[in-house]
Each structure stands twice: as structure tokens, then as C-alpha cells.
């Protein structure tokens, strides 16, 4: 996972990307690099990447249906890259 700048964040972790979508972050781009797909998210002004990754690894909960739908949506984007 890499920072792009203060306003955007990229990850190639499908489940973390689904978590970000379930938390309401907007996916602004996606790309393939060396066989891996990366999703790029806009980071809201009131959030930080550190906060989001910390809550993810601490086991933050999101609604199961939202998470499952986010996984499905992100998987469907894999064929578009």
C-alpha cells in the first residue's frame, strides 16, 4: 500500500479496498502495474490514511452487506483494467 498524495491513497489489497468503500470512500481510479491491480481512493479532509489503516488492523467493523457488496463491485472491476 502506497500513498499517492495527501488526498489520494492506492492499495492492491482487495479486502482493504472493500473496507474503504464500505466506509464511504470514493474510488477515483484503478490501474494495473506488474500484474497487480491497484485501486485509488480519495481521502476525505476529515480522515487520514493512518487512521483508516489503524482502524482496519484493529478490527473495525462495517456492515456485512456493505462489505460483501464492495468486494463484489471491486472484483467486477478486475476485468476492466
PDB file of N, CA, C and O in Angstrom:
ATOM      1  N   UNK A   1       0.841  -1.169   0.000  1.00  0.00           N
ATOM      2  CA  UNK A   1       0.000   0.000   0.000  1.00  0.00           C
ATOM      3  C   UNK A   1       0.889   1.235   0.000  1.00  0.00           C
ATOM      4  O   UNK A   1       1.831   1.316   0.758  1.00  0.00           O
ATOM      5  N   UNK A   2       0.543   2.164  -0.851  1.00  0.00           N
ATOM      6  CA  UNK A   2       1.378   3.345  -1.011  1.00  0.00           C
ATOM      7  C   UNK A   2       0.536   4.602  -1.006  1.00  0.00           C
ATOM      8  O   UNK A   2      -0.559   4.627  -1.536  1.00  0.00           O
ATOM      9  N   UNK A   3       1.100   5.657  -0.453  1.00  0.00           N
ATOM     10  CA  UNK A   3       0.457   6.960  -0.534  1.00  0.00           C
ATOM     11  C   UNK A   3       0.733   7.556  -1.904  1.00  0.00           C
ATOM     12  O   UNK A   3       1.845   7.477  -2.399  1.00  0.00           O
ATOM     13  N   UNK A   4      -0.270   8.163  -2.518  1.00  0.00           N
ATOM     14  CA  UNK A   4      -0.068   8.904  -3.755  1.00  0.00           C
ATOM     15  C   UNK A   4       0.189  10.354  -3.392  1.00  0.00           C
ATOM     16  O   UNK A   4       1.171  10.940  -3.790  1.00  0.00           O
ATOM     17  N   UNK A   5      -0.691  10.944  -2.632  1.00  0.00           N
ATOM     18  CA  UNK A   5      -0.512  12.278  -2.069  1.00  0.00           C
ATOM     19  C   UNK A   5      -1.446  12.383  -0.878  1.00  0.00           C
ATOM     20  O   UNK A   5      -1.998  11.392  -0.448  1.00  0.00           O
ATOM     21  N   UNK A   6      -1.602  13.583  -0.342  1.00  0.00           N
ATOM     22  CA  UNK A   6      -2.428  13.738   0.855  1.00  0.00           C
ATOM     23  C   UNK A   6      -3.904  13.467   0.608  1.00  0.00           C
ATOM     24  O   UNK A   6      -4.629  13.156   1.541  1.00  0.00           O
ATOM     25  N   UNK A   7      -4.335  13.595  -0.628  1.00  0.00           N
ATOM     26  CA  UNK A   7      -5.757  13.470  -0.933  1.00  0.00           C
ATOM     27  C   UNK A   7      -6.160  12.118  -1.489  1.00  0.00           C
ATOM     28  O   UNK A   7      -7.335  11.822  -1.574  1.00  0.00           O
ATOM     29  N   UNK A   8      -5.183  11.305  -1.908  1.00  0.00           N
ATOM     30  CA  UNK A   8      -5.491  10.020  -2.518  1.00  0.00           C
ATOM     31  C   UNK A   8      -4.620   8.920  -1.914  1.00  0.00           C
ATOM     32  O   UNK A   8      -3.535   9.182  -1.406  1.00  0.00           O
ATOM     33  N   UNK A   9      -5.138   7.700  -2.002  1.00  0.00           N
ATOM     34  CA  UNK A   9      -4.419   6.550  -1.466  1.00  0.00           C
ATOM     35  C   UNK A   9      -4.641   5.373  -2.397  1.00  0.00           C
ATOM     36  O   UNK A   9      -5.757   5.152  -2.874  1.00  0.00           O
ATOM     37  N   UNK A  10      -3.601   4.617  -2.653  1.00  0.00           N
ATOM     38  CA  UNK A  10      -3.734   3.445  -3.510  1.00  0.00           C
ATOM     39  C   UNK A  10      -3.433   2.183  -2.710  1.00  0.00           C
ATOM     40  O   UNK A  10      -2.597   2.186  -1.813  1.00  0.00           O
ATOM     41  N   UNK A  11      -4.150   1.122  -3.066  1.00  0.00           N
ATOM     42  CA  UNK A  11      -3.914  -0.173  -2.440  1.00  0.00           C
ATOM     43  C   UNK A  11      -4.168  -1.272  -3.458  1.00  0.00           C
ATOM     44  O   UNK A  11      -4.999  -1.110  -4.358  1.00  0.00           O
ATOM     45  N   UNK A  12      -3.457  -2.372  -3.312  1.00  0.00           N
ATOM     46  CA  UNK A  12      -3.731  -3.540  -4.144  1.00  0.00           C
ATOM     47  C   UNK A  12      -4.376  -4.648  -3.313  1.00  0.00           C
ATOM     48  O   UNK A  12      -4.550  -5.762  -3.791  1.00  0.00           O
ATOM     49  N   UNK A  13      -4.750  -4.348  -2.089  1.00  0.00           N
ATOM     50  CA  UNK A  13      -5.411  -5.296  -1.189  1.00  0.00           C
ATOM     51  C   UNK A  13      -6.928  -5.202  -1.400  1.00  0.00           C
ATOM     52  O   UNK A  13      -7.561  -4.219  -1.014  1.00  0.00           O
ATOM     53  N   UNK A  14      -7.479  -6.230  -2.014  1.00  0.00           N
ATOM     54  CA  UNK A  14      -8.908  -6.243  -2.340  1.00  0.00           C
ATOM     55  C   UNK A  14      -9.780  -5.997  -1.115  1.00  0.00           C
ATOM     56  O   UNK A  14     -10.723  -5.207  -1.151  1.00  0.00           O
ATOM     57  N   UNK A  15      -9.462  -6.644  -0.006  1.00  0.00           N
ATOM     58  CA  UNK A  15     -10.331  -6.549   1.164  1.00  0.00           C
ATOM     59  C   UNK A  15     -10.187  -5.210   1.889  1.00  0.00           C
ATOM     60  O   UNK A  15     -11.167  -4.690   2.423  1.00  0.00           O
ATOM     61  N   UNK A  16      -8.997  -4.637   1.873  1.00  0.00           N
ATOM     62  CA  UNK A  16      -8.850  -3.296   2.439  1.00  0.00           C
ATOM     63  C   UNK A  16      -9.561  -2.275   1.549  1.00  0.00           C
ATOM     64  O   UNK A  16     -10.214  -1.358   2.046  1.00  0.00           O
ATOM     65  N   UNK A  17      -9.472  -2.465   0.241  1.00  0.00           N
ATOM     66  CA  UNK A  17     -10.193  -1.586  -0.686  1.00  0.00           C
ATOM     67  C   UNK A  17     -11.701  -1.692  -0.441  1.00  0.00           C
ATOM     68  O   UNK A  17     -12.412  -0.684  -0.447  1.00  0.00           O
ATOM     69  N   UNK A  18     -12.187  -2.911  -0.205  1.00  0.00           N
ATOM     70  CA  UNK A  18     -13.616  -3.097   0.088  1.00  0.00           C
ATOM     71  C   UNK A  18     -13.987  -2.404   1.394  1.00  0.00           C
ATOM     72  O   UNK A  18     -15.061  -1.793   1.502  1.00  0.00           O
ATOM     73  N   UNK A  19     -13.107  -2.483   2.370  1.00  0.00           N
ATOM     74  CA  UNK A  19     -13.328  -1.781   3.647  1.00  0.00           C
ATOM     75  C   UNK A  19     -13.435  -0.276   3.410  1.00  0.00           C
ATOM     76  O   UNK A  19     -14.338   0.374   3.942  1.00  0.00           O
ATOM     77  N   UNK A  20     -12.528   0.266   2.606  1.00  0.00           N
ATOM     78  CA  UNK A  20     -12.562   1.703   2.323  1.00  0.00           C
ATOM     79  C   UNK A  20     -13.870   2.091   1.651  1.00  0.00           C
ATOM     80  O   UNK A  20     -14.482   3.103   2.004  1.00  0.00           O
ATOM     81  N   UNK A  21     -14.330   1.284   0.699  1.00  0.00           N
ATOM     82  CA  UNK A  21     -15.621   1.558   0.042  1.00  0.00           C
ATOM     83  C   UNK A  21     -16.766   1.475   1.047  1.00  0.00           C
ATOM     84  O   UNK A  21     -17.672   2.297   1.034  1.00  0.00           O
ATOM     85  N   UNK A  22     -16.721   0.469   1.907  1.00  0.00           N
ATOM     86  CA  UNK A  22     -17.786   0.304   2.905  1.00  0.00           C
ATOM     87  C   UNK A  22     -17.792   1.464   3.906  1.00  0.00           C
ATOM     88  O   UNK A  22     -18.837   1.787   4.469  1.00  0.00           O
ATOM     89  N   UNK A  23     -16.637   2.098   4.112  1.00  0.00           N
ATOM     90  CA  UNK A  23     -16.554   3.273   4.983  1.00  0.00           C
ATOM     91  C   UNK A  23     -16.982   4.542   4.257  1.00  0.00           C
ATOM     92  O   UNK A  23     -16.992   5.617   4.836  1.00  0.00           O
ATOM     93  N   UNK A  24     -17.324   4.426   2.979  1.00  0.00           N
ATOM     94  CA  UNK A  24     -17.844   5.560   2.233  1.00  0.00           C
ATOM     95  C   UNK A  24     -16.830   6.313   1.394  1.00  0.00           C
ATOM     96  O   UNK A  24     -17.164   7.340   0.813  1.00  0.00           O
ATOM     97  N   UNK A  25     -15.591   5.820   1.306  1.00  0.00           N
ATOM     98  CA  UNK A  25     -14.603   6.496   0.481  1.00  0.00           C
ATOM     99  C   UNK A  25     -14.913   6.273  -0.996  1.00  0.00           C
ATOM    100  O   UNK A  25     -15.448   5.230  -1.384  1.00  0.00           O
ATOM    101  N   UNK A  26     -14.549   7.242  -1.812  1.00  0.00           N
ATOM    102  CA  UNK A  26     -14.832   7.195  -3.241  1.00  0.00           C
ATOM    103  C   UNK A  26     -13.605   6.680  -3.987  1.00  0.00           C
ATOM    104  O   UNK A  26     -12.498   7.194  -3.801  1.00  0.00           O
ATOM    105  N   UNK A  27     -13.817   5.657  -4.829  1.00  0.00           N
ATOM    106  CA  UNK A  27     -12.745   5.167  -5.681  1.00  0.00           C
ATOM    107  C   UNK A  27     -12.638   6.109  -6.882  1.00  0.00           C
ATOM    108  O   UNK A  27     -13.628   6.322  -7.589  1.00  0.00           O
ATOM    109  N   UNK A  28     -11.459   6.690  -7.086  1.00  0.00           N
ATOM    110  CA  UNK A  28     -11.289   7.672  -8.153  1.00  0.00           C
ATOM    111  C   UNK A  28     -10.527   7.130  -9.345  1.00  0.00           C
ATOM    112  O   UNK A  28     -10.549   7.737 -10.420  1.00  0.00           O
ATOM    113  N   UNK A  29      -9.863   5.990  -9.180  1.00  0.00           N
ATOM    114  CA  UNK A  29      -9.088   5.439 -10.289  1.00  0.00           C
ATOM    115  C   UNK A  29      -8.706   4.008  -9.957  1.00  0.00           C
ATOM    116  O   UNK A  29      -8.827   3.565  -8.805  1.00  0.00           O
ATOM    117  N   UNK A  30      -8.255   3.304 -10.949  1.00  0.00           N
ATOM    118  CA  UNK A  30      -7.663   1.980 -10.764  1.00  0.00           C
ATOM    119  C   UNK A  30      -6.708   1.750 -11.911  1.00  0.00           C
ATOM    120  O   UNK A  30      -6.867   2.314 -12.996  1.00  0.00           O
ATOM    121  N   UNK A  31      -5.682   0.960 -11.642  1.00  0.00           N
ATOM    122  CA  UNK A  31      -4.695   0.678 -12.684  1.00  0.00           C
ATOM    123  C   UNK A  31      -4.017  -0.645 -12.399  1.00  0.00           C
ATOM    124  O   UNK A  31      -4.088  -1.182 -11.300  1.00  0.00           O
ATOM    125  N   UNK A  32      -3.360  -1.170 -13.422  1.00  0.00           N
ATOM    126  CA  UNK A  32      -2.616  -2.418 -13.294  1.00  0.00           C
ATOM    127  C   UNK A  32      -1.133  -2.090 -13.422  1.00  0.00           C
ATOM    128  O   UNK A  32      -0.727  -1.341 -14.300  1.00  0.00           O
ATOM    129  N   UNK A  33      -0.340  -2.674 -12.529  1.00  0.00           N
ATOM    130  CA  UNK A  33       1.103  -2.478 -12.557  1.00  0.00           C
ATOM    131  C   UNK A  33       1.777  -3.800 -12.228  1.00  0.00           C
ATOM    132  O   UNK A  33       1.530  -4.360 -11.147  1.00  0.00           O
ATOM    133  N   UNK A  34       2.583  -4.287 -13.144  1.00  0.00           N
ATOM    134  CA  UNK A  34       3.295  -5.558 -12.972  1.00  0.00           C
ATOM    135  C   UNK A  34       2.370  -6.700 -12.553  1.00  0.00           C
ATOM    136  O   UNK A  34       2.668  -7.466 -11.646  1.00  0.00           O
ATOM    137  N   UNK A  35       1.233  -6.763 -13.208  1.00  0.00           N
ATOM    138  CA  UNK A  35       0.298  -7.854 -12.969  1.00  0.00           C
ATOM    139  C   UNK A  35      -0.626  -7.684 -11.776  1.00  0.00           C
ATOM    140  O   UNK A  35      -1.463  -8.537 -11.520  1.00  0.00           O
ATOM    141  N   UNK A  36      -0.487  -6.599 -11.043  1.00  0.00           N
ATOM    142  CA  UNK A  36      -1.355  -6.356  -9.885  1.00  0.00           C
ATOM    143  C   UNK A  36      -2.288  -5.189 -10.189  1.00  0.00           C
ATOM    144  O   UNK A  36      -1.911  -4.236 -10.851  1.00  0.00           O
ATOM    145  N   UNK A  37      -3.501  -5.276  -9.655  1.00  0.00           N
ATOM    146  CA  UNK A  37      -4.475  -4.193  -9.795  1.00  0.00           C
ATOM    147  C   UNK A  37      -4.413  -3.332  -8.543  1.00  0.00           C
ATOM    148  O   UNK A  37      -4.360  -3.837  -7.422  1.00  0.00           O
ATOM    149  N   UNK A  38      -4.423  -2.029  -8.741  1.00  0.00           N
ATOM    150  CA  UNK A  38      -4.426  -1.067  -7.650  1.00  0.00           C
ATOM    151  C   UNK A  38      -5.691  -0.221  -7.758  1.00  0.00           C
ATOM    152  O   UNK A  38      -6.056   0.214  -8.846  1.00  0.00           O
ATOM    153  N   UNK A  39      -6.339  -0.021  -6.627  1.00  0.00           N
ATOM    154  CA  UNK A  39      -7.492   0.864  -6.542  1.00  0.00           C
ATOM    155  C   UNK A  39      -7.039   2.142  -5.855  1.00  0.00           C
ATOM    156  O   UNK A  39      -6.299   2.116  -4.877  1.00  0.00           O
ATOM    157  N   UNK A  40      -7.507   3.279  -6.362  1.00  0.00           N
ATOM    158  CA  UNK A  40      -7.127   4.587  -5.817  1.00  0.00           C
ATOM    159  C   UNK A  40      -8.368   5.227  -5.209  1.00  0.00           C
ATOM    160  O   UNK A  40      -9.411   5.331  -5.872  1.00  0.00           O
ATOM    161  N   UNK A  41      -8.239   5.653  -3.958  1.00  0.00           N
ATOM    162  CA  UNK A  41      -9.353   6.242  -3.228  1.00  0.00           C
ATOM    163  C   UNK A  41      -9.052   7.679  -2.846  1.00  0.00           C
ATOM    164  O   UNK A  41      -7.919   8.019  -2.508  1.00  0.00           O
ATOM    165  N   UNK A  42     -10.087   8.489  -2.874  1.00  0.00           N
ATOM    166  CA  UNK A  42      -9.990   9.862  -2.387  1.00  0.00           C
ATOM    167  C   UNK A  42     -10.124   9.829  -0.861  1.00  0.00           C
ATOM    168  O   UNK A  42     -11.046   9.215  -0.321  1.00  0.00           O
ATOM    169  N   UNK A  43      -9.202  10.480  -0.187  1.00  0.00           N
ATOM    170  CA  UNK A  43      -9.232  10.533   1.271  1.00  0.00           C
ATOM    171  C   UNK A  43      -9.937  11.825   1.690  1.00  0.00           C
ATOM    172  O   UNK A  43      -9.487  12.913   1.335  1.00  0.00           O
ATOM    173  N   UNK A  44     -11.046  11.716   2.419  1.00  0.00           N
ATOM    174  CA  UNK A  44     -11.760  12.921   2.854  1.00  0.00           C
ATOM    175  C   UNK A  44     -10.883  13.791   3.761  1.00  0.00           C
ATOM    176  O   UNK A  44      -9.980  13.287   4.433  1.00  0.00           O
ATOM    177  N   UNK A  45     -11.172  15.065   3.779  1.00  0.00           N
ATOM    178  CA  UNK A  45     -10.394  16.012   4.589  1.00  0.00           C
ATOM    179  C   UNK A  45     -10.420  15.676   6.081  1.00  0.00           C
ATOM    180  O   UNK A  45      -9.485  15.966   6.796  1.00  0.00           O
ATOM    181  N   UNK A  46     -11.490  15.035   6.539  1.00  0.00           N
ATOM    182  CA  UNK A  46     -11.612  14.739   7.968  1.00  0.00           C
ATOM    183  C   UNK A  46     -11.052  13.362   8.345  1.00  0.00           C
ATOM    184  O   UNK A  46     -11.204  12.919   9.476  1.00  0.00           O
ATOM    185  N   UNK A  47     -10.386  12.668   7.411  1.00  0.00           N
ATOM    186  CA  UNK A  47      -9.803  11.343   7.668  1.00  0.00           C
ATOM    187  C   UNK A  47      -8.329  11.356   7.276  1.00  0.00           C
ATOM    188  O   UNK A  47      -7.895  12.194   6.494  1.00  0.00           O
ATOM    189  N   UNK A  48      -7.583  10.402   7.809  1.00  0.00           N
ATOM    190  CA  UNK A  48      -6.195  10.215   7.398  1.00  0.00           C
ATOM    191  C   UNK A  48      -5.981   8.754   7.041  1.00  0.00           C
ATOM    192  O   UNK A  48      -6.708   7.872   7.521  1.00  0.00           O
ATOM    193  N   UNK A  49      -4.992   8.501   6.206  1.00  0.00           N
ATOM    194  CA  UNK A  49      -4.660   7.136   5.837  1.00  0.00           C
ATOM    195  C   UNK A  49      -4.254   6.358   7.082  1.00  0.00           C
ATOM    196  O   UNK A  49      -4.656   5.212   7.269  1.00  0.00           O
ATOM    197  N   UNK A  50      -3.499   6.999   7.947  1.00  0.00           N
ATOM    198  CA  UNK A  50      -3.063   6.324   9.177  1.00  0.00           C
ATOM    199  C   UNK A  50      -4.269   5.887  10.015  1.00  0.00           C
ATOM    200  O   UNK A  50      -4.313   4.778  10.539  1.00  0.00           O
ATOM    201  N   UNK A  51      -5.254   6.766  10.152  1.00  0.00           N
ATOM    202  CA  UNK A  51      -6.458   6.429  10.916  1.00  0.00           C
ATOM    203  C   UNK A  51      -7.182   5.241  10.293  1.00  0.00           C
ATOM    204  O   UNK A  51      -7.585   4.310  10.989  1.00  0.00           O
ATOM    205  N   UNK A  52      -7.336   5.267   8.976  1.00  0.00           N
ATOM    206  CA  UNK A  52      -8.059   4.200   8.288  1.00  0.00           C
ATOM    207  C   UNK A  52      -7.335   2.860   8.380  1.00  0.00           C
ATOM    208  O   UNK A  52      -7.964   1.827   8.637  1.00  0.00           O
ATOM    209  N   UNK A  53      -6.027   2.863   8.201  1.00  0.00           N
ATOM    210  CA  UNK A  53      -5.294   1.601   8.302  1.00  0.00           C
ATOM    211  C   UNK A  53      -5.267   1.103   9.744  1.00  0.00           C
ATOM    212  O   UNK A  53      -5.377  -0.099   9.984  1.00  0.00           O
ATOM    213  N   UNK A  54      -5.160   2.001  10.695  1.00  0.00           N
ATOM    214  CA  UNK A  54      -5.154   1.606  12.104  1.00  0.00           C
ATOM    215  C   UNK A  54      -6.482   0.968  12.488  1.00  0.00           C
ATOM    216  O   UNK A  54      -6.512  -0.084  13.143  1.00  0.00           O
ATOM    217  N   UNK A  55      -7.584   1.585  12.085  1.00  0.00           N
ATOM    218  CA  UNK A  55      -8.890   1.020  12.428  1.00  0.00           C
ATOM    219  C   UNK A  55      -9.122  -0.312  11.718  1.00  0.00           C
ATOM    220  O   UNK A  55      -9.725  -1.220  12.285  1.00  0.00           O
ATOM    221  N   UNK A  56      -8.636  -0.439  10.480  1.00  0.00           N
ATOM    222  CA  UNK A  56      -8.755  -1.707   9.741  1.00  0.00           C
ATOM    223  C   UNK A  56      -8.029  -2.832  10.477  1.00  0.00           C
ATOM    224  O   UNK A  56      -8.584  -3.884  10.741  1.00  0.00           O
ATOM    225  N   UNK A  57      -6.777  -2.592  10.840  1.00  0.00           N
ATOM    226  CA  UNK A  57      -5.996  -3.631  11.506  1.00  0.00           C
ATOM    227  C   UNK A  57      -6.437  -3.867  12.955  1.00  0.00           C
ATOM    228  O   UNK A  57      -6.157  -4.933  13.516  1.00  0.00           O
ATOM    229  N   UNK A  58      -7.148  -2.909  13.528  1.00  0.00           N
ATOM    230  CA  UNK A  58      -7.676  -3.091  14.880  1.00  0.00           C
ATOM    231  C   UNK A  58      -8.999  -3.864  14.869  1.00  0.00           C
ATOM    232  O   UNK A  58      -9.566  -4.152  15.914  1.00  0.00           O
ATOM    233  N   UNK A  59      -9.496  -4.186  13.676  1.00  0.00           N
ATOM    234  CA  UNK A  59     -10.716  -4.978  13.579  1.00  0.00           C
ATOM    235  C   UNK A  59     -11.987  -4.166  13.528  1.00  0.00           C
ATOM    236  O   UNK A  59     -13.044  -4.646  13.945  1.00  0.00           O
ATOM    237  N   UNK A  60     -11.888  -2.934  13.018  1.00  0.00           N
ATOM    238  CA  UNK A  60     -13.079  -2.098  12.884  1.00  0.00           C
ATOM    239  C   UNK A  60     -14.160  -2.853  12.120  1.00  0.00           C
ATOM    240  O   UNK A  60     -13.869  -3.590  11.177  1.00  0.00           O
ATOM    241  N   UNK A  61     -15.375  -2.672  12.537  1.00  0.00           N
ATOM    242  CA  UNK A  61     -16.490  -3.351  11.898  1.00  0.00           C
ATOM    243  C   UNK A  61     -17.217  -2.433  10.937  1.00  0.00           C
ATOM    244  O   UNK A  61     -17.367  -1.242  11.190  1.00  0.00           O
ATOM    245  N   UNK A  62     -17.655  -3.015   9.831  1.00  0.00           N
ATOM    246  CA  UNK A  62     -18.520  -2.333   8.871  1.00  0.00           C
ATOM    247  C   UNK A  62     -19.685  -3.279   8.611  1.00  0.00           C
ATOM    248  O   UNK A  62     -19.557  -4.492   8.827  1.00  0.00           O
ATOM    249  N   UNK A  63     -20.814  -2.762   8.168  1.00  0.00           N
ATOM    250  CA  UNK A  63     -21.950  -3.642   7.888  1.00  0.00           C
ATOM    251  C   UNK A  63     -21.570  -4.738   6.880  1.00  0.00           C
ATOM    252  O   UNK A  63     -20.953  -4.457   5.847  1.00  0.00           O
ATOM    253  N   UNK A  64     -21.898  -5.961   7.195  1.00  0.00           N
ATOM    254  CA  UNK A  64     -21.512  -7.111   6.376  1.00  0.00           C
ATOM    255  C   UNK A  64     -21.999  -6.995   4.939  1.00  0.00           C
ATOM    256  O   UNK A  64     -21.256  -7.302   3.999  1.00  0.00           O
ATOM    257  N   UNK A  65     -23.231  -6.555   4.763  1.00  0.00           N
ATOM    258  CA  UNK A  65     -23.773  -6.443   3.409  1.00  0.00           C
ATOM    259  C   UNK A  65     -23.013  -5.398   2.599  1.00  0.00           C
ATOM    260  O   UNK A  65     -22.702  -5.627   1.425  1.00  0.00           O
ATOM    261  N   UNK A  66     -22.672  -4.280   3.211  1.00  0.00           N
ATOM    262  CA  UNK A  66     -21.902  -3.247   2.514  1.00  0.00           C
ATOM    263  C   UNK A  66     -20.523  -3.768   2.133  1.00  0.00           C
ATOM    264  O   UNK A  66     -20.032  -3.506   1.034  1.00  0.00           O
ATOM    265  N   UNK A  67     -19.885  -4.492   3.047  1.00  0.00           N
ATOM    266  CA  UNK A  67     -18.564  -5.052   2.767  1.00  0.00           C
ATOM    267  C   UNK A  67     -18.640  -6.078   1.634  1.00  0.00           C
ATOM    268  O   UNK A  67     -17.839  -6.042   0.695  1.00  0.00           O
ATOM    269  N   UNK A  68     -19.619  -6.978   1.698  1.00  0.00           N
ATOM    270  CA  UNK A  68     -19.779  -8.005   0.661  1.00  0.00           C
ATOM    271  C   UNK A  68     -20.056  -7.367  -0.698  1.00  0.00           C
ATOM    272  O   UNK A  68     -19.493  -7.789  -1.718  1.00  0.00           O
ATOM    273  N   UNK A  69     -20.910  -6.360  -0.718  1.00  0.00           N
ATOM    274  CA  UNK A  69     -21.200  -5.667  -1.983  1.00  0.00           C
ATOM    275  C   UNK A  69     -19.964  -4.962  -2.513  1.00  0.00           C
ATOM    276  O   UNK A  69     -19.728  -4.929  -3.730  1.00  0.00           O
ATOM    277  N   UNK A  70     -19.163  -4.377  -1.636  1.00  0.00           N
ATOM    278  CA  UNK A  70     -17.940  -3.706  -2.060  1.00  0.00           C
ATOM    279  C   UNK A  70     -16.962  -4.708  -2.661  1.00  0.00           C
ATOM    280  O   UNK A  70     -16.330  -4.436  -3.686  1.00  0.00           O
ATOM    281  N   UNK A  71     -16.836  -5.888  -2.048  1.00  0.00           N
ATOM    282  CA  UNK A  71     -15.952  -6.926  -2.595  1.00  0.00           C
ATOM    283  C   UNK A  71     -16.421  -7.319  -3.990  1.00  0.00           C
ATOM    284  O   UNK A  71     -15.623  -7.403  -4.933  1.00  0.00           O
ATOM    285  N   UNK A  72     -17.717  -7.555  -4.149  1.00  0.00           N
ATOM    286  CA  UNK A  72     -18.267  -7.934  -5.453  1.00  0.00           C
ATOM    287  C   UNK A  72     -18.016  -6.850  -6.498  1.00  0.00           C
ATOM    288  O   UNK A  72     -17.623  -7.140  -7.628  1.00  0.00           O
ATOM    289  N   UNK A  73     -18.249  -5.607  -6.118  1.00  0.00           N
ATOM    290  CA  UNK A  73     -18.047  -4.499  -7.050  1.00  0.00           C
ATOM    291  C   UNK A  73     -16.589  -4.401  -7.473  1.00  0.00           C
ATOM    292  O   UNK A  73     -16.286  -4.244  -8.664  1.00  0.00           O
ATOM    293  N   UNK A  74     -15.684  -4.497  -6.511  1.00  0.00           N
ATOM    294  CA  UNK A  74     -14.260  -4.402  -6.837  1.00  0.00           C
ATOM    295  C   UNK A  74     -13.804  -5.582  -7.686  1.00  0.00           C
ATOM    296  O   UNK A  74     -13.013  -5.398  -8.620  1.00  0.00           O
ATOM    297  N   UNK A  75     -14.299  -6.773  -7.401  1.00  0.00           N
ATOM    298  CA  UNK A  75     -13.938  -7.925  -8.223  1.00  0.00           C
ATOM    299  C   UNK A  75     -14.417  -7.734  -9.654  1.00  0.00           C
ATOM    300  O   UNK A  75     -13.729  -8.120 -10.596  1.00  0.00           O
ATOM    301  N   UNK A  76     -15.591  -7.126  -9.810  1.00  0.00           N
ATOM    302  CA  UNK A  76     -16.105  -6.905 -11.165  1.00  0.00           C
ATOM    303  C   UNK A  76     -15.265  -5.908 -11.939  1.00  0.00           C
ATOM    304  O   UNK A  76     -15.256  -5.930 -13.169  1.00  0.00           O
ATOM    305  N   UNK A  77     -14.541  -5.043 -11.245  1.00  0.00           N
ATOM    306  CA  UNK A  77     -13.687  -4.068 -11.941  1.00  0.00           C
ATOM    307  C   UNK A  77     -12.398  -4.699 -12.453  1.00  0.00           C
ATOM    308  O   UNK A  77     -11.717  -4.107 -13.279  1.00  0.00           O
ATOM    309  N   UNK A  78     -12.047  -5.882 -11.955  1.00  0.00           N
ATOM    310  CA  UNK A  78     -10.778  -6.513 -12.344  1.00  0.00           C
ATOM    311  C   UNK A  78     -10.692  -6.772 -13.842  1.00  0.00           C
ATOM    312  O   UNK A  78      -9.612  -6.715 -14.421  1.00  0.00           O
ATOM    313  N   UNK A  79     -11.810  -7.039 -14.477  1.00  0.00           N
ATOM    314  CA  UNK A  79     -11.795  -7.318 -15.922  1.00  0.00           C
ATOM    315  C   UNK A  79     -11.708  -6.052 -16.761  1.00  0.00           C
ATOM    316  O   UNK A  79     -11.463  -6.113 -17.942  1.00  0.00           O
ATOM    317  N   UNK A  80     -11.884  -4.891 -16.129  1.00  0.00           N
ATOM    318  CA  UNK A  80     -11.867  -3.618 -16.854  1.00  0.00           C
ATOM    319  C   UNK A  80     -10.496  -2.973 -16.923  1.00  0.00           C
ATOM    320  O   UNK A  80     -10.346  -1.898 -17.481  1.00  0.00           O
ATOM    321  N   UNK A  81      -9.508  -3.606 -16.301  1.00  0.00           N
ATOM    322  CA  UNK A  81      -8.186  -2.987 -16.247  1.00  0.00           C
ATOM    323  C   UNK A  81      -7.258  -3.681 -17.201  1.00  0.00           C
ATOM    324  O   UNK A  81      -7.196  -4.847 -17.332  1.00  0.00           O
TER     325      UNK A  81
END
